[in-house]
Coordinates of C-alpha atoms in Angstrom, one line a residue:
M1 CA 0.9 14.6 24.9
N2 CA -0.5 13.6 28.2
Y3 CA -0.2 9.6 28.4
N4 CA -0.1 9.6 32.0
I5 CA 3.7 8.2 31.8
G6 CA 6.4 10.0 33.6
R7 CA 9.6 11.3 32.0
N8 CA 11.9 8.7 33.5
D9 CA 9.7 5.9 33.6
P10 CA 10.2 3.0 30.6
C11 CA 8.7 4.3 27.2
W12 CA 5.3 3.0 26.1
C13 CA 7.1 1.7 23.2
G14 CA 8.8 -1.5 24.4
S15 CA 12.3 0.1 23.8
G16 CA 13.3 -0.3 27.6
Q17 CA 14.7 3.4 27.2
K18 CA 13.2 6.3 29.5
Y19 CA 10.2 8.0 28.0
K20 CA 12.5 10.9 28.3
K21 CA 15.2 9.5 26.0
C22 CA 13.2 7.7 23.4
H23 CA 9.4 8.9 22.3
G24 CA 9.1 12.0 24.9
A25 CA 10.2 14.6 22.4
I26 CA 8.3 13.2 19.5
D27 CA 5.1 13.3 21.5
D28 CA 5.8 16.3 22.4
K29 CA 6.2 17.6 19.1
I30 CA 2.9 15.8 18.2
E31 CA 1.0 17.9 20.7
I32 CA 2.3 21.2 19.2
Y33 CA 0.7 20.1 15.6
R34 CA -2.7 18.6 17.6
H35 CA -2.9 22.0 19.4
K36 CA -2.5 23.8 15.7
G37 CA -5.3 21.6 14.4
A38 CA -3.7 18.7 12.7
V39 CA -4.4 14.9 12.1
V40 CA -1.9 13.4 14.4
P41 CA -2.0 9.8 14.7
T42 CA -2.3 8.3 18.2
H43 CA 0.1 5.5 19.7
S44 CA -1.9 2.3 18.8
I45 CA -0.8 3.3 15.0
I46 CA 2.5 4.1 15.9
K47 CA 4.8 1.1 15.6
T48 CA 7.1 0.1 18.1
P49 CA 10.9 -1.3 17.1
A50 CA 9.6 -4.7 17.9
Q51 CA 6.5 -4.4 15.9
I52 CA 8.6 -2.9 12.7
E53 CA 10.8 -5.9 12.7
G54 CA 7.7 -8.3 12.9
I55 CA 6.7 -6.3 9.9
R56 CA 9.6 -6.2 8.1
E57 CA 9.9 -10.2 8.1
S58 CA 6.4 -10.3 6.7
A59 CA 7.4 -8.2 3.9
K60 CA 10.5 -10.1 3.2
I61 CA 7.9 -13.0 2.6
N62 CA 5.5 -11.0 0.4
V63 CA 8.4 -9.7 -2.0
A64 CA 9.5 -13.1 -2.1
V65 CA 5.8 -14.7 -3.5
L66 CA 5.6 -11.3 -5.4
D67 CA 9.1 -12.4 -7.2
Y68 CA 7.8 -15.9 -7.7
V69 CA 5.0 -14.4 -9.8
A70 CA 7.3 -12.3 -11.7
S71 CA 9.2 -15.2 -12.6
H72 CA 6.5 -17.3 -14.0
I73 CA 3.9 -15.1 -14.9
G74 CA 3.5 -14.9 -19.0
P75 CA 0.8 -15.3 -21.7
G76 CA -1.3 -18.7 -21.4
I77 CA -1.1 -18.0 -17.4
T78 CA -4.8 -18.1 -16.1
T79 CA -5.3 -15.9 -13.1
E80 CA -6.3 -18.6 -11.1
E81 CA -2.8 -20.1 -11.6
I82 CA -1.4 -16.9 -10.1
D83 CA -3.6 -17.5 -7.3
K84 CA -2.4 -21.0 -6.7
W85 CA 1.1 -20.2 -6.8
V86 CA 0.7 -17.3 -4.3
Y87 CA -1.3 -19.3 -1.5
S88 CA 1.5 -22.5 -2.0
Q89 CA 4.2 -20.1 -1.9
T90 CA 2.9 -17.9 1.3
L91 CA 2.0 -21.4 3.2
S92 CA 5.8 -22.1 2.1
Y93 CA 6.9 -19.6 4.3
G94 CA 5.1 -20.3 7.1
A95 CA 3.0 -17.1 6.3
F96 CA -1.0 -16.9 5.2
P97 CA -2.5 -14.5 2.6
A98 CA -4.2 -11.5 4.0
P99 CA -7.1 -11.2 1.7
L100 CA -8.3 -15.0 1.8
N101 CA -12.0 -14.9 3.2
Y102 CA -11.3 -11.4 4.2
E103 CA -14.5 -9.9 4.5
G104 CA -15.6 -13.1 2.0
F105 CA -12.8 -12.2 -0.6
P106 CA -12.6 -15.7 -2.1
K107 CA -9.0 -15.7 -3.1
S108 CA -5.7 -15.5 -2.1
V109 CA -4.5 -12.5 -4.4
C110 CA -5.9 -9.6 -6.5
T111 CA -5.5 -10.1 -10.3
S112 CA -6.6 -7.0 -12.2
V113 CA -6.5 -6.7 -16.0
N114 CA -6.3 -4.0 -18.3
N115 CA -9.4 -2.4 -17.5
Q116 CA -9.9 -3.7 -13.9
V117 CA -8.8 -1.0 -11.3
C118 CA -8.3 -3.5 -8.4
H119 CA -9.8 -6.4 -6.3
G120 CA -9.9 -8.5 -9.7
I121 CA -11.0 -12.1 -8.5
P122 CA -8.4 -14.9 -10.2
S123 CA -10.2 -17.0 -12.4
S124 CA -9.5 -20.3 -14.8
D125 CA -11.5 -18.4 -17.3
V126 CA -9.1 -15.4 -17.7
I127 CA -6.1 -16.2 -19.7
L128 CA -3.6 -13.5 -19.6
K129 CA -3.0 -13.1 -23.6
D130 CA -0.3 -10.9 -25.8
G131 CA -1.1 -7.3 -25.0
D132 CA -2.6 -7.6 -21.4
I133 CA -1.6 -5.5 -18.7
I134 CA -2.2 -7.2 -15.3
N135 CA -1.7 -6.1 -11.6
V136 CA -0.9 -8.8 -9.1
D137 CA -1.5 -7.3 -5.3
I138 CA -0.5 -9.6 -2.5
S139 CA -0.9 -9.5 0.8
T140 CA 0.6 -11.7 3.7
I141 CA 0.0 -12.4 7.5
Y142 CA 3.5 -13.6 8.9
K143 CA 3.4 -14.4 13.0
G144 CA 0.4 -11.7 13.1
Y145 CA 2.4 -8.8 10.9
F146 CA 0.8 -7.7 7.8
S147 CA 2.7 -6.2 4.4
D148 CA 0.9 -5.6 1.3
S149 CA 2.4 -4.7 -2.1
S150 CA 2.0 -5.0 -5.6
R151 CA 3.2 -4.8 -9.1
M152 CA 2.2 -4.2 -12.7
F153 CA 3.2 -6.9 -15.6
C154 CA 3.1 -6.4 -19.2
I155 CA 2.4 -9.8 -21.0
G156 CA 3.9 -10.3 -24.5
N157 CA 4.2 -7.4 -26.8
V158 CA 2.0 -4.5 -25.2
S159 CA 1.0 -1.4 -26.9
E160 CA 3.1 1.4 -26.1
E161 CA -0.1 3.5 -24.7
K162 CA -0.3 0.6 -22.1
K163 CA 3.3 0.8 -21.2
R164 CA 3.6 4.4 -21.1
L165 CA 0.6 4.0 -18.6
V166 CA 2.2 1.3 -16.6
D167 CA 5.4 3.6 -16.5
V168 CA 3.7 6.7 -15.1
A169 CA 2.4 4.3 -12.6
R170 CA 5.8 3.6 -11.3
Q171 CA 6.6 7.2 -11.2
C172 CA 4.0 8.2 -9.4
I173 CA 5.2 6.4 -6.4
D174 CA 8.9 7.8 -7.0
A175 CA 6.9 11.6 -7.0
G176 CA 5.0 10.7 -3.9
L177 CA 7.8 9.2 -1.8
K178 CA 9.9 12.4 -2.2
E179 CA 6.9 13.7 0.0
V180 CA 7.5 11.4 2.7
K181 CA 9.5 12.6 5.6
P182 CA 8.8 13.3 9.1
W183 CA 6.7 16.4 10.3
G184 CA 5.0 16.3 6.7
F185 CA 1.9 15.5 5.7
L186 CA 0.1 12.4 3.9
G187 CA -1.4 15.3 2.0
D188 CA 2.2 16.4 0.9
M189 CA 2.5 13.5 -0.7
G190 CA -0.8 12.9 -2.4
Q191 CA -1.1 16.1 -4.2
A192 CA 2.8 15.2 -5.6
V193 CA 0.9 11.9 -6.7
H194 CA -1.9 13.5 -8.4
E195 CA 0.3 16.5 -9.9
Y196 CA 2.4 13.9 -11.7
A197 CA -0.4 12.2 -13.0
V198 CA -2.4 14.7 -14.7
S199 CA 1.0 16.5 -15.8
N200 CA 1.0 13.1 -18.0
G201 CA -2.3 13.0 -19.1
C202 CA -3.7 10.6 -16.7
S203 CA -6.4 10.6 -14.2
V204 CA -6.4 9.4 -10.4
V205 CA -8.9 7.5 -8.6
R206 CA -10.3 9.7 -5.8
D207 CA -12.6 6.7 -4.1
I208 CA -9.9 4.4 -3.4
G209 CA -6.9 4.8 -1.5
G210 CA -4.1 3.5 0.6
H211 CA -4.1 2.7 4.5
G212 CA -2.0 2.2 7.2
I213 CA -1.0 -1.3 7.7
G214 CA 1.0 -4.0 10.2
L215 CA -1.0 -4.9 13.1
E216 CA -4.3 -5.2 10.7
F217 CA -4.6 -5.7 7.2
H218 CA -6.1 -2.1 7.3
E219 CA -5.5 0.3 9.5
D220 CA -5.6 4.2 9.8
P221 CA -4.9 6.3 8.1
W222 CA -6.6 6.3 5.0
V223 CA -4.3 7.3 2.5
S224 CA -5.7 9.7 -0.7
Y225 CA -4.0 10.5 -3.7
V226 CA -6.1 13.5 -4.4
S227 CA -5.2 15.2 -1.4
K228 CA -3.4 19.1 -1.0
R229 CA -0.2 19.9 0.6
G230 CA -0.5 20.4 4.4
T231 CA -3.7 18.5 5.3
E232 CA -4.6 15.1 5.9
M233 CA -2.4 12.9 8.9
L234 CA 0.9 14.0 10.3
L235 CA 4.0 11.9 9.2
V236 CA 5.7 10.9 12.4
P237 CA 8.4 8.1 13.0
G238 CA 7.0 4.9 13.2
L239 CA 3.8 5.5 10.8
V240 CA 3.5 2.4 8.4
F241 CA 0.9 3.0 5.3
T242 CA 0.8 2.2 1.6
I243 CA 1.4 4.3 -1.3
E244 CA -0.6 2.7 -4.1
P245 CA -2.5 5.3 -6.7
M246 CA -4.8 4.3 -9.2
I247 CA -3.5 5.5 -12.4
N248 CA -6.2 5.6 -15.4
L249 CA -5.5 6.2 -18.8
G250 CA -8.8 8.1 -19.1
T251 CA -11.2 9.0 -16.9
D252 CA -11.2 9.0 -13.1
E253 CA -14.6 7.4 -12.5
I254 CA -14.9 3.7 -11.5
Y255 CA -17.5 1.4 -11.1
M256 CA -17.6 -2.2 -9.1
D257 CA -19.1 -5.4 -10.7
D258 CA -22.5 -6.2 -9.4
N259 CA -22.0 -9.8 -10.1
D260 CA -19.1 -10.6 -7.8
G261 CA -19.2 -7.2 -5.5
W262 CA -15.4 -7.0 -5.5
T263 CA -13.8 -5.9 -8.6
I264 CA -13.7 -2.3 -9.8
Y265 CA -13.4 -1.2 -13.5
T266 CA -12.9 2.1 -15.2
E267 CA -16.2 3.9 -16.2
D268 CA -15.0 4.3 -19.9
G269 CA -13.3 1.2 -20.5
L270 CA -9.7 2.7 -20.1
P271 CA -7.0 0.5 -19.1
S272 CA -5.7 1.5 -15.2
A273 CA -2.4 0.6 -13.8
Q274 CA -1.2 0.5 -10.0
W275 CA 1.8 0.1 -8.2
E276 CA 1.7 -0.9 -4.5
I277 CA 4.4 -0.2 -1.7
Q278 CA 4.5 -0.3 1.8
V279 CA 6.3 2.6 3.5
L280 CA 7.6 3.4 7.3
V281 CA 8.2 6.7 8.1
T282 CA 12.0 7.0 9.9
E283 CA 13.7 9.8 11.7
N284 CA 15.1 10.8 8.5
G285 CA 12.9 9.8 6.0
Y286 CA 11.5 6.5 5.0
E287 CA 12.0 3.2 4.7
I288 CA 10.2 0.9 2.1
L289 CA 9.3 -2.4 3.3
A290 CA 7.5 -4.3 1.0
Y291 CA 7.7 -3.4 -3.4

């Protein structure tokens, strides 16, 4: 790839090494795939060593806040209380909740209960009760670096049907992770997720996906979980993105709440489950940054 940089010049990533000893070979390989028609990442979304370290620090806070929620959530808790926990805990680490005021989102966290697929807005009117399942989606900004992950929580005595859905959603992450490796494709991961969900009697939401992240809340690439092997963006070392398929017990059809303009529901009213991890592609495979 012609980046107007000499082989003996310092590498564009800021490592201090000569380009030929650092990203030169990677860029050459990317160029080969580009000439074959593959969608390839630009330097702007390939993270440098310094950026990766900053993202790791943000991710540590993100995970710590999720751990706090995990240790306090239960029946009788309102989703508004969860929002207050996330806000106060995030600030206590010197960080800031990325969702707050993002494109007008009014809260610090997304809390999606039962048939809410994603982007649920915390409220004092939503009281968690025995048998509910909830996704708590936390995103953090720390020193300009972004992290993002979510977990499912089963509240009290949850039906076997809902428990299985939550388990399948988590297992979809594992199925996708097996396909995350340098010089593979995002579509490899997407097909693995989709096949696993369908083989377990579930569906995968098509219209909402994952995203690149690190220097911004949402970056390229957009990540589909109904894609095909050998398609979508080439996976290269330094690429950071989320794996967060939304797995529905029934149809994959969804709709947005017209009143709040954010909350997404399943069309058939059946429950949905989602886990989210943030992943770095490495030279040998992957590193989970936030989970």
